[in-house]
PDB file of C-alpha atoms in Angstrom:
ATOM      1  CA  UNK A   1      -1.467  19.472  -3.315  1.00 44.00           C
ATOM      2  CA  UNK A   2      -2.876  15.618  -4.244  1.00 54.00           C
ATOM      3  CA  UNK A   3      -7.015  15.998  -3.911  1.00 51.00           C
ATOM      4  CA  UNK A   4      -8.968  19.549  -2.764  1.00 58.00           C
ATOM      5  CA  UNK A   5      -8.252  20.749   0.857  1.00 62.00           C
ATOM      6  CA  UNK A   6     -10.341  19.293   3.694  1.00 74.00           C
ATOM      7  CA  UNK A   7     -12.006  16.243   1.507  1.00 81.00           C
ATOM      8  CA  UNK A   8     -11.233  14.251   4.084  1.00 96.00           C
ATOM      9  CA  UNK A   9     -10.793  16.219   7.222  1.00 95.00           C
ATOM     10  CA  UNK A  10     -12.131  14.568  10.668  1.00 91.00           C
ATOM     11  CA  UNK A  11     -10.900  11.194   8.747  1.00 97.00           C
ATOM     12  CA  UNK A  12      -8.300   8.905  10.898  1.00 98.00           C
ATOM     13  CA  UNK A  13      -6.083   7.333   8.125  1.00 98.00           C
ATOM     14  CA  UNK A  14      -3.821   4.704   9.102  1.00 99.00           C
ATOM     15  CA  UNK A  15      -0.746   3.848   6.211  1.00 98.00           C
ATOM     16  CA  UNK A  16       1.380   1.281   6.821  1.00 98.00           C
ATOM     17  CA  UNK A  17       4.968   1.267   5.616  1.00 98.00           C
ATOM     18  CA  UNK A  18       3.865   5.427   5.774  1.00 98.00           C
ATOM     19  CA  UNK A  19       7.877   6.113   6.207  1.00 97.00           C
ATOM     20  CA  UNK A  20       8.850   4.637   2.275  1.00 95.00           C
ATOM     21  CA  UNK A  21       8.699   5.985  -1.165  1.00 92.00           C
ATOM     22  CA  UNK A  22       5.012   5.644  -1.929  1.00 96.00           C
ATOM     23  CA  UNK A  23       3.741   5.844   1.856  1.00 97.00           C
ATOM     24  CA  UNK A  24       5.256   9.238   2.360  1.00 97.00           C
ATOM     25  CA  UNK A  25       3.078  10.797  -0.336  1.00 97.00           C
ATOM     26  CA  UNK A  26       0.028   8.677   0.094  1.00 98.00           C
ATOM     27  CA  UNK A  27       0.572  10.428   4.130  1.00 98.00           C
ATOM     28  CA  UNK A  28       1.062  13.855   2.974  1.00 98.00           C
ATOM     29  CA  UNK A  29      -1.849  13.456   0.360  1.00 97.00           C
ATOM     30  CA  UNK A  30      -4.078  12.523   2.764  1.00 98.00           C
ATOM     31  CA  UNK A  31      -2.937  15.385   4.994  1.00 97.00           C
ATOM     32  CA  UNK A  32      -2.800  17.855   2.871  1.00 96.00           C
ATOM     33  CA  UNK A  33      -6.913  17.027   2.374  1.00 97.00           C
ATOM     34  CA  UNK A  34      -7.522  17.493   6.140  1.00 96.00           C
ATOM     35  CA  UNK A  35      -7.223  14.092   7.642  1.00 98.00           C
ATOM     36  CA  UNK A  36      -5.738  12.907  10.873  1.00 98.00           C
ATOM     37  CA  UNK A  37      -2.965  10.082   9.701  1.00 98.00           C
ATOM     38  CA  UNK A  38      -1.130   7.614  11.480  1.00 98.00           C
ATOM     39  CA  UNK A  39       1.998   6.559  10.281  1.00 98.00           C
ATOM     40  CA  UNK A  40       2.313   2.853  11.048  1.00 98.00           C
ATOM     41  CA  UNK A  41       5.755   1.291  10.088  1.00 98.00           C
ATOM     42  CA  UNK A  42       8.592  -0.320  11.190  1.00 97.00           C
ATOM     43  CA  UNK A  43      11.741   3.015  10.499  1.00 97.00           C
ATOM     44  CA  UNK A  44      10.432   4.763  14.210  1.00 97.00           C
ATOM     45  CA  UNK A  45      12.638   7.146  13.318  1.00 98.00           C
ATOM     46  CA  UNK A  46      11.278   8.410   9.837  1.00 98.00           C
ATOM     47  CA  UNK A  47       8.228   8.062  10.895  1.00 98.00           C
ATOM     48  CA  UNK A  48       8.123  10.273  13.610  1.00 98.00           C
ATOM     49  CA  UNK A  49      10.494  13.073  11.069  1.00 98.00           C
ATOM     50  CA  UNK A  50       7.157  12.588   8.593  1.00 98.00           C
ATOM     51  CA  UNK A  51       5.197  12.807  11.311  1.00 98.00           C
ATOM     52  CA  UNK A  52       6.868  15.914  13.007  1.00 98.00           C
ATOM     53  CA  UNK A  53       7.151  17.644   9.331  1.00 97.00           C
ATOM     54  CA  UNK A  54       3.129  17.127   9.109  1.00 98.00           C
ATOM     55  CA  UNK A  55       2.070  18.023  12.568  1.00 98.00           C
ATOM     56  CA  UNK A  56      -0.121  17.607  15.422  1.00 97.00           C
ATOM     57  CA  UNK A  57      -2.480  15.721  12.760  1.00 97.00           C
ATOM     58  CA  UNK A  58       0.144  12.674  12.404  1.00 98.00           C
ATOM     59  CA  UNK A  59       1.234  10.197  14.547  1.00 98.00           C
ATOM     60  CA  UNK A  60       3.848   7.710  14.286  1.00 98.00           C
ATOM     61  CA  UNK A  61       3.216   4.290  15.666  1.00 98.00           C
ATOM     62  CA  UNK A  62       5.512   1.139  14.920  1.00 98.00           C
ATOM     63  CA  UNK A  63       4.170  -1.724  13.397  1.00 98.00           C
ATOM     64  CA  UNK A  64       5.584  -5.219  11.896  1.00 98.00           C
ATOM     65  CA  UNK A  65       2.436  -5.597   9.504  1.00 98.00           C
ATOM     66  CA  UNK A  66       2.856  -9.777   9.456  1.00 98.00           C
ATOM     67  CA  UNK A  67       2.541  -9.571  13.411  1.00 98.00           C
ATOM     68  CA  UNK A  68      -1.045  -9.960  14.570  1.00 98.00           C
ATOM     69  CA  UNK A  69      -0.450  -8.782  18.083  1.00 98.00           C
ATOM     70  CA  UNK A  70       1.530  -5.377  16.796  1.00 98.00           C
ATOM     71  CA  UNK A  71      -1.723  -5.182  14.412  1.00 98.00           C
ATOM     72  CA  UNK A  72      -4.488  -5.227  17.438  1.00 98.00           C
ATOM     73  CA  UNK A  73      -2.248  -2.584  19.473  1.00 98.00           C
ATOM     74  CA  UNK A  74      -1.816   0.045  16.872  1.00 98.00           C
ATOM     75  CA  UNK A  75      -5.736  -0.266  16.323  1.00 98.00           C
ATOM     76  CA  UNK A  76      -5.896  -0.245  20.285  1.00 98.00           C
ATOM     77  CA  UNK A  77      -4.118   2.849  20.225  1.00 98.00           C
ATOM     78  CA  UNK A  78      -5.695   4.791  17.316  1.00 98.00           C
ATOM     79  CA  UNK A  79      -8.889   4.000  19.104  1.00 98.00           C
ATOM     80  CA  UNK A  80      -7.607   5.612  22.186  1.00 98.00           C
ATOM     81  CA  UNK A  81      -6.064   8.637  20.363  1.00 98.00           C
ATOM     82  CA  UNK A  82      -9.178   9.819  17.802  1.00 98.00           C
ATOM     83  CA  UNK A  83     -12.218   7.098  18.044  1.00 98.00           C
ATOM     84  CA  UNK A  84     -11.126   4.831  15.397  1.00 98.00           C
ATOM     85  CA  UNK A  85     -10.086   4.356  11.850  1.00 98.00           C
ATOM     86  CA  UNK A  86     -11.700   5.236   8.719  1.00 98.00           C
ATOM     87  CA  UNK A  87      -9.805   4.254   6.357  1.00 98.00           C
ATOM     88  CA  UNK A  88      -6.834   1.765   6.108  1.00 99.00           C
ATOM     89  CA  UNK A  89      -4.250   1.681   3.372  1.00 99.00           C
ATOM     90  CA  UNK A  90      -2.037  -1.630   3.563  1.00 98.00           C
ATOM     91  CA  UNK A  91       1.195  -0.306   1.495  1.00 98.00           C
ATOM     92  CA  UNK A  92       3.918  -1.600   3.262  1.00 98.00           C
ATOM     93  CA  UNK A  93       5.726  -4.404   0.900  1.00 97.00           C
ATOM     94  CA  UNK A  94       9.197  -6.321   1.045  1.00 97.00           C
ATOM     95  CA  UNK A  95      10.707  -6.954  -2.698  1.00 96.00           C
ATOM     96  CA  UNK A  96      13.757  -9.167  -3.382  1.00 95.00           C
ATOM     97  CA  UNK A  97      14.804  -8.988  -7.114  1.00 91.00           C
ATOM     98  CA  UNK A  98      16.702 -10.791  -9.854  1.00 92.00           C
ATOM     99  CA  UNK A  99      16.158 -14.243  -8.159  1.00 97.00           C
ATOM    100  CA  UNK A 100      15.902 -17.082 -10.563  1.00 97.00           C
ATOM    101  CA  UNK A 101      12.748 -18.918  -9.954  1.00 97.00           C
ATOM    102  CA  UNK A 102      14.489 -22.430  -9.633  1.00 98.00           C
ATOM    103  CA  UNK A 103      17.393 -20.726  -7.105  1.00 98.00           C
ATOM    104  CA  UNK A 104      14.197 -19.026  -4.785  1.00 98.00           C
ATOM    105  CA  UNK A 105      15.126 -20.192  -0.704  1.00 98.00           C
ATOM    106  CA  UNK A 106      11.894 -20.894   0.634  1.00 98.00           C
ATOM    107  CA  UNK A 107      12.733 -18.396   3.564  1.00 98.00           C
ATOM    108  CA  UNK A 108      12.747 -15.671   1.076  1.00 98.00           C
ATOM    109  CA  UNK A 109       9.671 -16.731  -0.580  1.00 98.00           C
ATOM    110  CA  UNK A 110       7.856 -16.768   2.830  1.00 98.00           C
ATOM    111  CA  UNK A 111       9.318 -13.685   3.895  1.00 98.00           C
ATOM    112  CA  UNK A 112       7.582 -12.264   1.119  1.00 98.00           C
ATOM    113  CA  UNK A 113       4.424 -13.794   1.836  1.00 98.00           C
ATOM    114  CA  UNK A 114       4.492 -12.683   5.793  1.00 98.00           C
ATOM    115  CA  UNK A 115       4.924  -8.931   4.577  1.00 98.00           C
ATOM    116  CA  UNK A 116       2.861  -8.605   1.209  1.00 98.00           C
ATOM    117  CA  UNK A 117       0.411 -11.103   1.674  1.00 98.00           C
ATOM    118  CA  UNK A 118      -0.420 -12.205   5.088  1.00 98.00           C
ATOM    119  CA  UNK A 119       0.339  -8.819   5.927  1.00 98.00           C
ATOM    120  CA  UNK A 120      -2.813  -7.361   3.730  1.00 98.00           C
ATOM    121  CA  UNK A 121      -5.032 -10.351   5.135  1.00 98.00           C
ATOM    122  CA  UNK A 122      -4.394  -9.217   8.398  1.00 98.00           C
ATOM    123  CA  UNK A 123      -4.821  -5.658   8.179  1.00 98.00           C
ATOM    124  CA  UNK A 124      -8.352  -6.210   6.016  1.00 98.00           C
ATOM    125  CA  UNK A 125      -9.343  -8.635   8.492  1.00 98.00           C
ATOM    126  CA  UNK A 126      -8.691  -6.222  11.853  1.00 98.00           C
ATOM    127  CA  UNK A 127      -9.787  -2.805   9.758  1.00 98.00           C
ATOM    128  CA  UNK A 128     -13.171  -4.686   8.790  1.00 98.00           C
ATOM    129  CA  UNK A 129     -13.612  -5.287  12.661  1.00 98.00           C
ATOM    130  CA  UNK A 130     -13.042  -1.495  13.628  1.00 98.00           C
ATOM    131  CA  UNK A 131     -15.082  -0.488  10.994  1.00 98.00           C
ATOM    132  CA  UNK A 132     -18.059  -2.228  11.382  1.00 98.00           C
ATOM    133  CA  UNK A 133     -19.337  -0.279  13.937  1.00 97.00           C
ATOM    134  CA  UNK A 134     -18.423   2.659  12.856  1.00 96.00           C
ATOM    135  CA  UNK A 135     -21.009   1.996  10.075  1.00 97.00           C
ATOM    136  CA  UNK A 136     -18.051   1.768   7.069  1.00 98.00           C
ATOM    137  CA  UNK A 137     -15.216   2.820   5.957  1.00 98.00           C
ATOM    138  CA  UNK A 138     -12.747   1.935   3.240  1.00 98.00           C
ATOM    139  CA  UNK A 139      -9.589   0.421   2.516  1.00 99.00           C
ATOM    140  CA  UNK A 140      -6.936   0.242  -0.211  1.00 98.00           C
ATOM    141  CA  UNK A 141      -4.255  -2.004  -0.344  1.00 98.00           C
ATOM    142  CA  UNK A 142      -1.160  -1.882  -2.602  1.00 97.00           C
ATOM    143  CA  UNK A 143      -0.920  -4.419  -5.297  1.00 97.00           C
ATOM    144  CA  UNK A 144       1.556  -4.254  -7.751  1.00 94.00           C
ATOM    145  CA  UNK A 145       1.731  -4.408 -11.940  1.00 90.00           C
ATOM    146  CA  UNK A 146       3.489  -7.750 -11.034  1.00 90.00           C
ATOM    147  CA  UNK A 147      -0.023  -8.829  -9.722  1.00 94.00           C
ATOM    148  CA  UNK A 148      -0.685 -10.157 -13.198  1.00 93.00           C
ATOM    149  CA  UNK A 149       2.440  -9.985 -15.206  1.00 90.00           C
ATOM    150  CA  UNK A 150       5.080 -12.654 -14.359  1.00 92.00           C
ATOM    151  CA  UNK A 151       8.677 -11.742 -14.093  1.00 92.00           C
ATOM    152  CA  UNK A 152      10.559 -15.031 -13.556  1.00 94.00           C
ATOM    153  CA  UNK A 153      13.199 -13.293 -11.269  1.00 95.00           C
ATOM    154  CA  UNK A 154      10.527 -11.718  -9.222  1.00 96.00           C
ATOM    155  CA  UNK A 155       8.422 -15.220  -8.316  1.00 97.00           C
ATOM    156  CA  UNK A 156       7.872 -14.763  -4.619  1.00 98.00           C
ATOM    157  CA  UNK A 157       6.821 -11.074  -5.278  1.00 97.00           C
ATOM    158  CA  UNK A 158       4.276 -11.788  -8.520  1.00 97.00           C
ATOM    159  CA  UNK A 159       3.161 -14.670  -6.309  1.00 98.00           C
ATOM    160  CA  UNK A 160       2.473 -12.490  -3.179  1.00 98.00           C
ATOM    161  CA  UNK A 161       1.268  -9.336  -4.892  1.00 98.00           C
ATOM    162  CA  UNK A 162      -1.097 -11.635  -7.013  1.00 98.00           C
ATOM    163  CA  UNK A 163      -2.459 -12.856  -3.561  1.00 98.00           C
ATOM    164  CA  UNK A 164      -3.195  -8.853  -2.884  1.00 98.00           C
ATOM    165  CA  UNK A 165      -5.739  -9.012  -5.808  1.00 98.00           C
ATOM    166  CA  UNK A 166      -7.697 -11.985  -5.043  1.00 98.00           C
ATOM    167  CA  UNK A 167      -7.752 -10.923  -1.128  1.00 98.00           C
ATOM    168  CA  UNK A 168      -8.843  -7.331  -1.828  1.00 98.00           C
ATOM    169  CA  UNK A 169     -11.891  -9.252  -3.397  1.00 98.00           C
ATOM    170  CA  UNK A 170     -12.781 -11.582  -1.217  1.00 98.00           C
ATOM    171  CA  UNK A 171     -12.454  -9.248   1.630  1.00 98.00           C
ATOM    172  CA  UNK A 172     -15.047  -6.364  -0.485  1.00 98.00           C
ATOM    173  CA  UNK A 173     -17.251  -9.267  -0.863  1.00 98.00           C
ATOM    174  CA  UNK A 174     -17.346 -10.034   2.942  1.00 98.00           C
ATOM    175  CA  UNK A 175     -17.284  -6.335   4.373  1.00 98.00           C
ATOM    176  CA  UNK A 176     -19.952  -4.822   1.777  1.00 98.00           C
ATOM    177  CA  UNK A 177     -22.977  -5.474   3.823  1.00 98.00           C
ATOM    178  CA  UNK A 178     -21.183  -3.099   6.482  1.00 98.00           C
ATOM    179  CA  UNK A 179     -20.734  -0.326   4.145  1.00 98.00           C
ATOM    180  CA  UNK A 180     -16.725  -1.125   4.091  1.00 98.00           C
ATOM    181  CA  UNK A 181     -15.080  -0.844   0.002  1.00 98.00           C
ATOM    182  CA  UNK A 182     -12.362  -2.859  -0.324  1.00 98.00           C
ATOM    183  CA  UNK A 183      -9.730  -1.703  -3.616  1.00 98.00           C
ATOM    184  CA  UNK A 184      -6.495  -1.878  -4.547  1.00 98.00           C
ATOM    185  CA  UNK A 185      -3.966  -0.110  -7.018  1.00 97.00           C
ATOM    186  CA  UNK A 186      -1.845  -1.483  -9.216  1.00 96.00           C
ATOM    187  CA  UNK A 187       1.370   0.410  -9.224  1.00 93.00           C
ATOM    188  CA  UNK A 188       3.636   0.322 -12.519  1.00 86.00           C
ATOM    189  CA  UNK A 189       7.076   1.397 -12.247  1.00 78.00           C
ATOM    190  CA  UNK A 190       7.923   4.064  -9.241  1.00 69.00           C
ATOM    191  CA  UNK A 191      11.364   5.789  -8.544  1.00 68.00           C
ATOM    192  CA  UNK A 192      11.968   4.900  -4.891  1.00 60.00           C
ATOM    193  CA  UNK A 193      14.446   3.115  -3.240  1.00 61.00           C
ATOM    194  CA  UNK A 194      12.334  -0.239  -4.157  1.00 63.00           C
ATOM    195  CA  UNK A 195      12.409  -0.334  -7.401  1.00 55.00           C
ATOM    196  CA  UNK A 196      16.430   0.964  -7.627  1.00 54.00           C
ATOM    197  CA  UNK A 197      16.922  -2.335  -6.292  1.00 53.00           C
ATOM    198  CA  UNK A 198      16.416  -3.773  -8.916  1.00 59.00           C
ATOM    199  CA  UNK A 199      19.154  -2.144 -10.531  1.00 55.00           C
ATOM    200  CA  UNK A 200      21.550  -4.668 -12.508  1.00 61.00           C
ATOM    201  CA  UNK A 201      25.687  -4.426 -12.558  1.00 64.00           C
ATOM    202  CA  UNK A 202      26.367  -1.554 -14.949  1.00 67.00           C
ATOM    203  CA  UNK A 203      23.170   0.136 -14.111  1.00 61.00           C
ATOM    204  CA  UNK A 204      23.649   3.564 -14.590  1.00 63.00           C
ATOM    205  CA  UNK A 205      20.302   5.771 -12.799  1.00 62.00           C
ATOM    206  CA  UNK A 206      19.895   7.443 -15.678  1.00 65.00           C
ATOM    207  CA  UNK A 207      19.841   4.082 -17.763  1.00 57.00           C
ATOM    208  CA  UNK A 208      17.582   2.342 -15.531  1.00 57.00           C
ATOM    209  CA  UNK A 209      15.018   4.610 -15.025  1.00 57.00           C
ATOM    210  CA  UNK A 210      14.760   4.889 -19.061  1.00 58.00           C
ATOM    211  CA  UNK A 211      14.926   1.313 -19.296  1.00 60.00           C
ATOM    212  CA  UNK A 212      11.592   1.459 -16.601  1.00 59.00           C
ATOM    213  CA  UNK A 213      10.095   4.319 -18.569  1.00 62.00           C
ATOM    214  CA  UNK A 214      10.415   2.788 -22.009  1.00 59.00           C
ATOM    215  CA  UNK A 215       7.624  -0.169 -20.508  1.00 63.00           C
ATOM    216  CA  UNK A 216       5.167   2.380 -20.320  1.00 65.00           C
ATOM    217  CA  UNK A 217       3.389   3.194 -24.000  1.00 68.00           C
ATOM    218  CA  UNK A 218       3.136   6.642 -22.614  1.00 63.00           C
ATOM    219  CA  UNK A 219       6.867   7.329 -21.987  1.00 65.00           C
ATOM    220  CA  UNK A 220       6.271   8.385 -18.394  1.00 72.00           C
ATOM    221  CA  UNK A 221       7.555   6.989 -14.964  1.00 75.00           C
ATOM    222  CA  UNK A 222       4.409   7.346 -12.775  1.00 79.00           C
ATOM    223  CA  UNK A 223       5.423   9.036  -9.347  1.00 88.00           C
ATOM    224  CA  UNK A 224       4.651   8.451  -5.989  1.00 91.00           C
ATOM    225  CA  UNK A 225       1.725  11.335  -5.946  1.00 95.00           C
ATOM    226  CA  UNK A 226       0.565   9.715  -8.946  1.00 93.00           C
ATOM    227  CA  UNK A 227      -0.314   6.853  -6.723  1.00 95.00           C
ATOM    228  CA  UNK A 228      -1.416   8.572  -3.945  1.00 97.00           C
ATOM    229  CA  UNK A 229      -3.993  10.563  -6.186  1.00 96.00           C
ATOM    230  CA  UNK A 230      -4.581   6.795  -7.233  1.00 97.00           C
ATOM    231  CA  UNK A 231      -5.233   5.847  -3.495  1.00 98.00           C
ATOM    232  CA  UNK A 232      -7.460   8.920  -2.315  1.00 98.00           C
ATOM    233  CA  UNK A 233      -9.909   8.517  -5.291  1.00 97.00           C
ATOM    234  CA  UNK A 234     -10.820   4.820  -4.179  1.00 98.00           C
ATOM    235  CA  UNK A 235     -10.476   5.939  -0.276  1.00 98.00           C
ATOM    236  CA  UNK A 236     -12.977   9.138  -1.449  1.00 97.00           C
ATOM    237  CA  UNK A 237     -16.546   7.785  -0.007  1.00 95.00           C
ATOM    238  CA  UNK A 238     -18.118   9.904  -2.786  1.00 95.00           C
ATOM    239  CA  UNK A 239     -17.039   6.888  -4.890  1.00 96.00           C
ATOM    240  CA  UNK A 240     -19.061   5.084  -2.757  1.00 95.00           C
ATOM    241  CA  UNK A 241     -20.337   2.245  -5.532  1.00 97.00           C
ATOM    242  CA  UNK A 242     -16.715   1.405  -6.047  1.00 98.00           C
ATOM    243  CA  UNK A 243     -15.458  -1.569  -3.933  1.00 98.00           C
ATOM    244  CA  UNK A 244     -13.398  -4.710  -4.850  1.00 98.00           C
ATOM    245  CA  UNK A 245     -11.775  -3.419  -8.266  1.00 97.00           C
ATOM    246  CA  UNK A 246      -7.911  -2.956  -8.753  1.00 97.00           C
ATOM    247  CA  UNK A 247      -6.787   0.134 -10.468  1.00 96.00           C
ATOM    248  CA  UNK A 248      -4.004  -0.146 -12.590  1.00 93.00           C
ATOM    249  CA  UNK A 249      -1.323   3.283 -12.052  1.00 89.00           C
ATOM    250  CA  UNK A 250       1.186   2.295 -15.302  1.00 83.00           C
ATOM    251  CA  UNK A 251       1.623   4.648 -18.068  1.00 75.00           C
ATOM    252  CA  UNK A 252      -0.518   1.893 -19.978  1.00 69.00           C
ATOM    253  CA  UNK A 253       1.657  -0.943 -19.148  1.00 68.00           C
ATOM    254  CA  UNK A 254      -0.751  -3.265 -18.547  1.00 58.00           C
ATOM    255  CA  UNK A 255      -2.973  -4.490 -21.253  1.00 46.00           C
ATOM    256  CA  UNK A 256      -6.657  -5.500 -20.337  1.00 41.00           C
ATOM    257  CA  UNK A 257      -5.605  -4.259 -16.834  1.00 39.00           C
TER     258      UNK A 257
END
């Protein structure tokens, strides 16, 4: 169990992209501590297995988080369902590896843009709105150790997670005076189906994930609960003084982080 039993209960949670790797725990976490979590992603059908495995406190609603209109219906719906939302944790992401900078299409580069970038825009923008008169509430959104270290084969993603940081600030700065905290993690190096993509011919499993855990100075692959504990702490409103800061999850991998 991620975080002590009913910290959050009576909470409405939405987490998009709640059917991947890292959203599946960061769901369970969050209902394992007694909150009522929506499952917003795109898979209908795993979310509505995660949602069935969790209960009558989960719901799984679809959403395309770079489409405004899908954005303002989910939030229409939550509303309907249990009040409102409390807290909002913008995790879905799109990654396309090993691309050379120079051989980057512009479609892909925008596609990761829509997804990682506008998408977290437009979720801080509509969860600030349903927030404020609720009188606060928090949000976290997913950044990425590539937020600040460049990876020339990763442009589009470094670009669009860096865009994560600077928007998780600007957005704490604006929804502060509403009692809203704004944060983001920083994940390192995950195993889920994500990072496996980046897998190179001759790629073993086994030799990639030691490859992965040998760029953290503590010799350990963080897992997805260790990001969800990462995610609950800044969502906890006892940390109430904490808003606009990104929290690095790496092992260590990132220096000055």
């Amino acid at each position: 169990m991620i975080g002590p039993l009913g910290a959050f209960a009576d909470r409405v949670v939405i987490v998009t992209g709640g059917a991947g790797g890292l959203g599946r725990a960061i769901v369970r976490a969050f209902a394992a501590a007694g909150a009522r979590v929506v499952i917003g992603d795109m898979d209908a059908a795993a979310a509505a297995d995660l949602a069935a495995e969790i209960g009558a406190d989960a719901r799984a609603m679809p959403l395309d988080v770079a489409d405004e209109a899908q954005w303002i219906a989910l939030l229409d719906r939550v509303e309907a369902l249990w009040g409102g939302v409390d807290i909002l944790v913008n995790n879905a992401g799109f990654f396309q590896p090993n691309v050379p900078f120079e051989d980057m299409p512009l479609d892909l580069w925008r596609k990761h843009f829509a997804i990682n970038a506008d998408g977290v825009f437009l979720g801080c923008k509509h969860g600030i709105r349903r927030m404020k008169p609720r009188g606060g509430g928090a949000i976290v959104n997913m950044g990425s150790g590539m937020s600040i270290k460049a990876t020339p084969t990763a442009s589009a993603y470094c670009g669009s997670k860096a865009a994560v940081l600077m928007t998780t600030r600007t957005a704490a700065a604006a929804a502060a005076p509403y009692n809203i905290r704004v944060n983001a993690v920083l994940p390192g190096a995950v195993d889920t189906d994500m990072l496996r993509g980046n897998m190179l011919a001759g790629d073993s499993p086994e030799s990639f994930l030691d490859r992965m855990t040998g760029f953290s100075p503590m010799g350990y692959l963080a897992s997805p609960e260790d990001i969800a504990r990462g995610v609950l702490f800044l969502a906890d409103p006892a940390n109430r003084a904490i808003t606009g800061v990104h929290l690095p999850i790496d092992g260590g991998n990132m220096p000055g982080g």
